[in-house]
Short mmCIF file of C-alpha atoms in Angstrom, two decimals:
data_model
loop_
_atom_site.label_atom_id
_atom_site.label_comp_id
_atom_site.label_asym_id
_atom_site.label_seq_id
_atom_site.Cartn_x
_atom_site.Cartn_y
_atom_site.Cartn_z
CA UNK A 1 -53.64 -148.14 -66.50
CA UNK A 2 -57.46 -148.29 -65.91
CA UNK A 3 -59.95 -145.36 -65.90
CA UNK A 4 -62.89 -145.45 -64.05
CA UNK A 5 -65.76 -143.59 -64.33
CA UNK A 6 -67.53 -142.85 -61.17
CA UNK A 7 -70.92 -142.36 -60.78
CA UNK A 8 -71.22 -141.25 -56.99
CA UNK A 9 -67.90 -139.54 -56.97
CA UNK A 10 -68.43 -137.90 -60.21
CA UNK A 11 -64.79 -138.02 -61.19
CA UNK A 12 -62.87 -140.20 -63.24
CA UNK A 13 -59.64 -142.23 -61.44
CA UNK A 14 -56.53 -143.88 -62.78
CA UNK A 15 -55.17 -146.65 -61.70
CA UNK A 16 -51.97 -147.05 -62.88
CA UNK A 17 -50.85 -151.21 -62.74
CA UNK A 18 -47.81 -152.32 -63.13
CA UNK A 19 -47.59 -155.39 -61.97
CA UNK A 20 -46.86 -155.10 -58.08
CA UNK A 21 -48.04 -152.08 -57.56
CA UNK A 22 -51.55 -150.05 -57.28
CA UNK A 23 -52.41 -146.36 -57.14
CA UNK A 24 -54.95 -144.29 -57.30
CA UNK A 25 -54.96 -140.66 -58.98
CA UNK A 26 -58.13 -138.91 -59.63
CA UNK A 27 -59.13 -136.51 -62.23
CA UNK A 28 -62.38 -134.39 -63.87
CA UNK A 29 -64.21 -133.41 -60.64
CA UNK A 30 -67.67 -132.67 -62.24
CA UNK A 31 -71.01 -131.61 -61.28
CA UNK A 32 -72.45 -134.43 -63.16
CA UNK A 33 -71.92 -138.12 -62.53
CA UNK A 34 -69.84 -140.20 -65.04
CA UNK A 35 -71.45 -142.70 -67.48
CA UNK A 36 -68.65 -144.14 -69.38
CA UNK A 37 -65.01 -143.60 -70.06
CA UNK A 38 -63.40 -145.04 -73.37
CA UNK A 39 -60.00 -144.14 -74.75
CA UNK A 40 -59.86 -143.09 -78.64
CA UNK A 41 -57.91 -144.10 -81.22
CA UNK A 42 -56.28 -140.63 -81.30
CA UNK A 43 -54.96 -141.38 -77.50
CA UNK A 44 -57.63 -139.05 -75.92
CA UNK A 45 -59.62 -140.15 -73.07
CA UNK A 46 -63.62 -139.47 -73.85
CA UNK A 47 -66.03 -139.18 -70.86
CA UNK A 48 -69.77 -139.20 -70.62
CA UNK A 49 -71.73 -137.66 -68.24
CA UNK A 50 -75.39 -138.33 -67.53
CA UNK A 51 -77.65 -135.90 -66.36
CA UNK A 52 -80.74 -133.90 -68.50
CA UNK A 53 -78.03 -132.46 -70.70
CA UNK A 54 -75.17 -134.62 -70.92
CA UNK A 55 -71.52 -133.93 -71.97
CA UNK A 56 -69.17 -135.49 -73.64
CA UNK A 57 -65.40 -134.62 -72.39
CA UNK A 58 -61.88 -135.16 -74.38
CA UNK A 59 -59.14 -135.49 -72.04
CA UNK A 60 -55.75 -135.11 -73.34
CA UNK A 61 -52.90 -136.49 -71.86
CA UNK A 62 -50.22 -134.00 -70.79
CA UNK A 63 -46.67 -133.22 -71.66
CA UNK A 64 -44.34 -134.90 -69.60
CA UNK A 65 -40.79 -134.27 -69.79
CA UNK A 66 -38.25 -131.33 -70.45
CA UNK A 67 -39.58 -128.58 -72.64
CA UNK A 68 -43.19 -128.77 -71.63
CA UNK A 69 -45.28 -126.24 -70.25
#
């Protein structure tokens, strides 16, 4: 998968590739426009918004599967 930060749309998208297929699936509406996206080494997804006071957003990925909530 890809993230993408955008700046206009002030979201951040995944594109999920595998190989013959593409998708789209967007996430984080924010007030602020995105600056970057990077993925930690703990398996969060950081984002940083610009703007006179910026943030910095953890995403976590969420359970999938029988048993979550």
């Amino acid at each position: 998968s890809a993230l993408i930060g955008g700046l206009s749309r002030r979201g951040v998208t995944r594109v999920p590739i595998d190989g013959t297929t593409v998708g789209e699936e967007e996430y984080l509406p924010l007030p602020e426009r995105i600056r970057d996206v990077e993925v930690g080494a703990d398996g969060n997804s950081y984002v940083l918004t610009d703007g006179k006071d910026g943030h910095l957003w953890r995403m976590q990925p969420m359970a999938v599967g029988p048993g979550s909530k």
